[in-house]
Coordinates of C-alpha atoms in Angstrom, one line a residue:
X206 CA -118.6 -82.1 57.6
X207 CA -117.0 -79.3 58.8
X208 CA -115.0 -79.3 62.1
X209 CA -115.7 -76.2 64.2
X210 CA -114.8 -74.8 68.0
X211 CA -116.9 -73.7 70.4
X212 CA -114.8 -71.2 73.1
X213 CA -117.2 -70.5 76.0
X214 CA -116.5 -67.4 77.8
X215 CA -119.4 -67.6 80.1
X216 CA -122.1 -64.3 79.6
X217 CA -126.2 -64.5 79.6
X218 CA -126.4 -67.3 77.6
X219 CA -124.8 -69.5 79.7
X220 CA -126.5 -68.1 83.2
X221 CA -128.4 -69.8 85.8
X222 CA -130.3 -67.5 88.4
X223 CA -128.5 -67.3 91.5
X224 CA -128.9 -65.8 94.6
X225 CA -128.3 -62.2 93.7
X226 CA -129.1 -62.4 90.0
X227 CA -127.9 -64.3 86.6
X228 CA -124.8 -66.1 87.0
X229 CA -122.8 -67.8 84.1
X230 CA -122.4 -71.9 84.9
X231 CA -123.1 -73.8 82.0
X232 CA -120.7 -74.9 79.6
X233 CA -120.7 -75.6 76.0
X234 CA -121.4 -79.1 75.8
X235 CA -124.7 -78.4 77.5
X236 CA -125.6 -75.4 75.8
X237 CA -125.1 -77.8 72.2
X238 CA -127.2 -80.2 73.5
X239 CA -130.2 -77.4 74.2
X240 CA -130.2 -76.7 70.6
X241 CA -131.9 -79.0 67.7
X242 CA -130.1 -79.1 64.0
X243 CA -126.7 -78.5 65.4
X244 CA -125.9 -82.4 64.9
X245 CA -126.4 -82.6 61.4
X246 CA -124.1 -79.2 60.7
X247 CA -121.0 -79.4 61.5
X248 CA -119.0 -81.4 64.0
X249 CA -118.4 -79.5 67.5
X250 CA -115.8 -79.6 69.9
X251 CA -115.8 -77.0 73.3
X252 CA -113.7 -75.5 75.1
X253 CA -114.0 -73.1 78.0
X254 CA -111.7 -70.2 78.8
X255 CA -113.6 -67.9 80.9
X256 CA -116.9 -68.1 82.7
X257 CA -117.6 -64.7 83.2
X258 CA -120.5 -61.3 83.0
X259 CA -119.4 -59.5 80.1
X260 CA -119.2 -56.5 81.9
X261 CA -116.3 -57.9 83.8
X262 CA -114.0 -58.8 81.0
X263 CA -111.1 -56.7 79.7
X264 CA -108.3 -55.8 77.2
X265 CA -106.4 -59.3 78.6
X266 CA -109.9 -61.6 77.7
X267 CA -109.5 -60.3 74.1
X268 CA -105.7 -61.5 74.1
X269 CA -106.6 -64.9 76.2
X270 CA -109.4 -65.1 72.8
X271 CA -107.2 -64.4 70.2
X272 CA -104.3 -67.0 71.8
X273 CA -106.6 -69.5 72.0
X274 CA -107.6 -69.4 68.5
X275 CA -104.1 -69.2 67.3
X276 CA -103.3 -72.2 69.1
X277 CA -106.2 -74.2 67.8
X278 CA -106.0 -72.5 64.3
X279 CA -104.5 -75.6 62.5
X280 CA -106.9 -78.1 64.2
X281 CA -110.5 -76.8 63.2
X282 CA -112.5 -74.9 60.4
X283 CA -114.1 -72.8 62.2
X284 CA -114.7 -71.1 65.8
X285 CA -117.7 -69.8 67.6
X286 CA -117.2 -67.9 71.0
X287 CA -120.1 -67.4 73.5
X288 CA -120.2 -64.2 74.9
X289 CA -121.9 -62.1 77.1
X290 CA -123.3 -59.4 74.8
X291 CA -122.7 -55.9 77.0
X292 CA -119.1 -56.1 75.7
X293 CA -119.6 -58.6 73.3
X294 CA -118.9 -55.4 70.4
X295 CA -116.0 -54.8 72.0
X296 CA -114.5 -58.3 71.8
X297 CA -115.5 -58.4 68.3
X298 CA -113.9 -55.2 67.7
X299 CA -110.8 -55.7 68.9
X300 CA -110.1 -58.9 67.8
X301 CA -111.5 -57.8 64.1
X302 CA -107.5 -55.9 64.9
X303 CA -105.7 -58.0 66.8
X304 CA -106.2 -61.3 64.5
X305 CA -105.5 -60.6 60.8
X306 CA -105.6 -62.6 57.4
X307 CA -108.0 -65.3 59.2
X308 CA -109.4 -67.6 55.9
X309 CA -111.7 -69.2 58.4
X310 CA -114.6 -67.7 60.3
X311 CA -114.5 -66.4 63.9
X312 CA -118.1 -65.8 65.0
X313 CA -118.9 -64.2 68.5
X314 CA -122.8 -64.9 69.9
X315 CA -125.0 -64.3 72.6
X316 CA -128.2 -64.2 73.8
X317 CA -130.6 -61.4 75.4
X318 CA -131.9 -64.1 77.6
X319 CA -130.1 -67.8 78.9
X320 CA -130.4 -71.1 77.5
X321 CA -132.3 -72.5 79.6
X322 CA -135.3 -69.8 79.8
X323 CA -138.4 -70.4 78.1
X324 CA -138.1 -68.1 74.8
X325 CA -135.1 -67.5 74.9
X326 CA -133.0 -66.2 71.5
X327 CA -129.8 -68.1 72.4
X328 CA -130.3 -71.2 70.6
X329 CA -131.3 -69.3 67.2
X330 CA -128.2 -67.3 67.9
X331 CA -126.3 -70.3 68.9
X332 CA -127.5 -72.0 65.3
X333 CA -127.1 -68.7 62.9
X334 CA -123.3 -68.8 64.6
X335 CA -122.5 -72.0 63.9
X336 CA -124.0 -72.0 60.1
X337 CA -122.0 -69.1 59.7
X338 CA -118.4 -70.7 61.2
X339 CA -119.0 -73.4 58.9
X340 CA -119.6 -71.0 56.0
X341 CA -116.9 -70.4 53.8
X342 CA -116.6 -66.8 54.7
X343 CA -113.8 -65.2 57.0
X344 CA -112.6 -63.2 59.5
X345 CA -114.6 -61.8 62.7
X346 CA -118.0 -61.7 62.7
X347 CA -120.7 -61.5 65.2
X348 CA -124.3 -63.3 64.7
X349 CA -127.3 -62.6 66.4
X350 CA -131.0 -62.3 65.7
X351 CA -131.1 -62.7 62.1
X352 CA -128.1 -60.5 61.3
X353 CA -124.1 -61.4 60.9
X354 CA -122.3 -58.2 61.3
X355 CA -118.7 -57.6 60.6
X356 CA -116.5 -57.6 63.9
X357 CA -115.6 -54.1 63.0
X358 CA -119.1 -52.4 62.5
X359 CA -121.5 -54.2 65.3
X360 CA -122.7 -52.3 68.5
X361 CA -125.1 -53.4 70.9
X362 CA -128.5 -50.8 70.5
X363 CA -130.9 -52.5 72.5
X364 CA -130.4 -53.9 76.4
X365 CA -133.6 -56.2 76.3
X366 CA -135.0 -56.7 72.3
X367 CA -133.8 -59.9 71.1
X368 CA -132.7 -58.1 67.5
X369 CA -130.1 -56.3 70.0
X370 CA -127.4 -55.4 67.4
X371 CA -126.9 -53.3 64.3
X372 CA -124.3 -53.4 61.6
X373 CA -123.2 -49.3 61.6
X374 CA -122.1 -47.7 58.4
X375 CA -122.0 -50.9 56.5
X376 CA -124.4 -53.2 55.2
X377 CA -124.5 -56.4 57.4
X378 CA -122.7 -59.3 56.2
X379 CA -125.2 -62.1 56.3
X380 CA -129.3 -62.0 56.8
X381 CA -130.5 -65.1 58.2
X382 CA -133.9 -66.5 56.0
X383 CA -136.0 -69.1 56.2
X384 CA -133.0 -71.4 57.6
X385 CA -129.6 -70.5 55.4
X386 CA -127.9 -67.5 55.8
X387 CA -128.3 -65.0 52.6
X388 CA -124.5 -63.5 52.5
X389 CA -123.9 -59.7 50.5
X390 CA -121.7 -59.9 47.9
X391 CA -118.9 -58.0 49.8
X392 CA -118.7 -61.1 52.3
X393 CA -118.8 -63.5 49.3
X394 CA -115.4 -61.7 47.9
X395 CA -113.2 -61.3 51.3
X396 CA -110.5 -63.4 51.4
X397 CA -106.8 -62.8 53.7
X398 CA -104.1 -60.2 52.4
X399 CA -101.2 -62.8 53.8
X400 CA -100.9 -65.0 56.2
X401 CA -103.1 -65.6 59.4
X402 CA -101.1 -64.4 62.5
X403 CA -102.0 -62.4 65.7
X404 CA -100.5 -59.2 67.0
X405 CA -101.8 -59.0 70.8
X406 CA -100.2 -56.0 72.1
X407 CA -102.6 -53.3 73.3
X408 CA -101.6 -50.4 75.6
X409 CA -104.4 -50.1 78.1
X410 CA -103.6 -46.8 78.6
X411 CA -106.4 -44.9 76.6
X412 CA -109.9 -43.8 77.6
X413 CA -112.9 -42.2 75.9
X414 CA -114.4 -38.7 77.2
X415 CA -118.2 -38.0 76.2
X416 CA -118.3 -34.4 75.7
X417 CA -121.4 -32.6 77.4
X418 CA -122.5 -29.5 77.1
X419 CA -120.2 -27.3 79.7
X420 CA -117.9 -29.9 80.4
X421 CA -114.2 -27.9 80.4
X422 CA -110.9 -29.4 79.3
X423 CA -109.1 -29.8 82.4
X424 CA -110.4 -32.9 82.2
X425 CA -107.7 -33.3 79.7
X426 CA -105.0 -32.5 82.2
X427 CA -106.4 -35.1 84.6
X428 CA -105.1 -38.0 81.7
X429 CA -102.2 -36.4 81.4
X430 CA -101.1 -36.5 84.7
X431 CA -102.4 -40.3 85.0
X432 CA -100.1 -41.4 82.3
X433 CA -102.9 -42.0 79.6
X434 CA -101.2 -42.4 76.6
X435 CA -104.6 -42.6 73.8
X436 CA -107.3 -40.5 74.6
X437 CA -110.7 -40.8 72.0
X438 CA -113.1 -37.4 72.5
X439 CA -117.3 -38.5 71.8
X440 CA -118.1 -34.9 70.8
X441 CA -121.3 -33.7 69.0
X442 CA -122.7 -34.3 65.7
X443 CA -119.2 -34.3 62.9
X444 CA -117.1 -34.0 65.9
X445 CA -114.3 -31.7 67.2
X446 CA -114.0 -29.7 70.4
X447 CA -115.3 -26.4 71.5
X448 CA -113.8 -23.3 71.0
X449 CA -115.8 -20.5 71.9
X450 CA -115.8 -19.5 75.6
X451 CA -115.3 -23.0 76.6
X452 CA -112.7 -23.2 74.7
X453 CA -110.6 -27.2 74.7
X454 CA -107.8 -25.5 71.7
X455 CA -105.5 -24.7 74.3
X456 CA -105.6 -28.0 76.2
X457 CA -106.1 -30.4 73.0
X458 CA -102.6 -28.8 71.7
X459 CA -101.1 -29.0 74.9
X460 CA -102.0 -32.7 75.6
X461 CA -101.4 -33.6 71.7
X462 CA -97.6 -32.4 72.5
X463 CA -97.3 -34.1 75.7
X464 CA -97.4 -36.9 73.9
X465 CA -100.9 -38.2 74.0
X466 CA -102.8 -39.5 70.8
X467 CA -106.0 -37.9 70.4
X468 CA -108.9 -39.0 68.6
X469 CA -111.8 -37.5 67.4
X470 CA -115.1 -39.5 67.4
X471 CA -118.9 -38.4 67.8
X472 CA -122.1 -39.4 69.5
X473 CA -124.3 -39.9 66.6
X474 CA -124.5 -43.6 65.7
X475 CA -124.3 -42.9 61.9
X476 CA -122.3 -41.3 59.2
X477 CA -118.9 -40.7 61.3
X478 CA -116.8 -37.8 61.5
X479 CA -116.2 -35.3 59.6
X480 CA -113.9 -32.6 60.8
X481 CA -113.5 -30.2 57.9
X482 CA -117.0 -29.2 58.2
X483 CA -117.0 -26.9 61.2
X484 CA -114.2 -24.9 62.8
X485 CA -114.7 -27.0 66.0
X486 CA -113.2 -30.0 63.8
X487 CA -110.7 -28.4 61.3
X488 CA -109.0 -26.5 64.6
X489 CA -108.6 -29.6 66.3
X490 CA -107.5 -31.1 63.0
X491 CA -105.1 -28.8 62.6
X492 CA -103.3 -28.9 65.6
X493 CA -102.9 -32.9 65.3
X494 CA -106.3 -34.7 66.4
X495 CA -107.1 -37.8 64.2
X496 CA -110.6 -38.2 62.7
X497 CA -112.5 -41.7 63.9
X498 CA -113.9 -41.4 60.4
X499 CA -117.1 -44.2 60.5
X500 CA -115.8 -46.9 63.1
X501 CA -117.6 -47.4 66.0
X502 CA -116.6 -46.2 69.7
X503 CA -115.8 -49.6 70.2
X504 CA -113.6 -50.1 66.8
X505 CA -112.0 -47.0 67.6
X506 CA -111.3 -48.0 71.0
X507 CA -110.1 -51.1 70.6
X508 CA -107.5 -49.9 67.4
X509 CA -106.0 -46.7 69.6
X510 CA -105.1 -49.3 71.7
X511 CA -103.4 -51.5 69.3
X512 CA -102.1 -48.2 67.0
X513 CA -100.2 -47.6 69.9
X514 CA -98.7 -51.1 71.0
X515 CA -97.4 -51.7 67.4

């Protein structure tokens, strides 16, 4: 029997309805208790590390994760973090970078509604995590509804429906049916390049501008001046910046040579960025803006940050 960690980190799942809404308060333990077919799985420890609304975590909760793994690496086959799931694609992102060469499984989960609601989704989600940490396949993953998504590709596309995340420009790692997980054969063949280590150093210093119709690019200037030293750009459809009479070519080339990374990303969910296609993309390619390619806002976030600390 497998040995496997549960970190709590507090989130929707583990709420409680308090005076001015959902609260987290309950803590692992409990939460294992709440859900049937766990015993006979694997054997569970928990720990608790934070006890907090996702929406309230930051870059420091993803190193606090990633340390706590590290140091618990040796001791267990597995880990499972609860998590509140506004962020939770964030977390999974970054720590998809931050912890490399894992041979076990790190499996984030939530729940659209707590534990202890009639209905809710969290102890399915709470099972599908824990049969996939005792799986045999690694790295970051995140497991909800019937779906285990790669830590890299998940996003959170619904704020209420219990299938609440989608796997984006990759095929989902797992599908959960009738009780065992079915894995592709891409999860089946990953394995660690080297040896499992951490690298926590992220430079908060980055921030991500949706582009809007009018929207003019001395909004670029404003980063500048704050010290920002990443910035990613959410333009339109294959990305790039405009350069008719709101033109952002001036300013892109002027931030790119004050120093400051620039990244191009787009809106669209699917198929990425392509910046040869249009003049919008190639001119900002051209004076030094780096293509998102298909990550995610959050992937891309969460590895300007790290690009930059390392």
């Amino acid at each position: 029997m497998k040995k496997i960690l549960m970190i709590g980190t507090g989130g929707t799942i583990a709420s409680v309805p308090g005076p001015d809404g959902l609260v987290p308060a309950l803590d692992g333990q409990t939460m294992c208790k709440m859900v049937s077919g766990l015993a006979n799985l694997c054997a569970i420890e928990c720990k608790e590390i934070l006890n907090l609304d996702s929406s309230n975590l930051s870059p420091r909760h993803w190193q606090q994760m990633a340390v706590t793994i590290a140091e618990n690496y040796e001791a267990y086959d597995g880990f499972v973090i609860t998590h509140g799931t506004d962020t939770m694609a964030y977390s999974a992102a970054a720590l998809s970078i931050i912890i490399q060469n894992s041979a076990k499984p790190i499996v984030l989960t939530g729940a659209q509604l707590p534990i202890g609601t009639a209905a809710s989704d969290a102890p399915n989600n709470i099972l599908l995590a824990f049969k996939a940490a005792a799986s045999d396949v690694p790295g970051v993953m995140l497991a909800f509804d019937k779906l285990v998504i790669a830590g890299s590709c998940a996003k959170k596309m619904c704020s209420q429906n219990f299938a609440g995340f989608f796997s984006i420009n990759r095929q989902p790692l797992g599908i959960y049916d009738e009780g065992e997980i079915v894995w592709s054969e891409d999860a089946l063949k990953k394995s660690p390049a080297g040896k499992f280590v951490i690298h926590t150093n992220l430079e908060e210093k980055v921030a991500v501008i949706k582009l809007m119709p009018g929207l003019t690019s001395d909004v670029l200037d404003y980063y500048v001046a704050q010290g920002y030293k990443g910035l990613i750009i959410e333009s339109f459809g294959a990305g790039g910046v405009p350069n008719a009479e709101n033109n952002w070519l001036f300013a892109l080339e002027k931030t790119i040579q004050a120093g400051v990374k620039v990244v191009c990303a787009t809106q669209c969910v699917y198929d990425g960025v392509h910046l040869d296609t249009y003049p919008i993309g190639s001119l900002a390619k051209k004076l030094g803006a780096e293509s998102a390619g298909n990550d995610t806002i959050e992937y891309s976030y969460a590895k300007l940050m790290w690009d930059l600390a390392n």
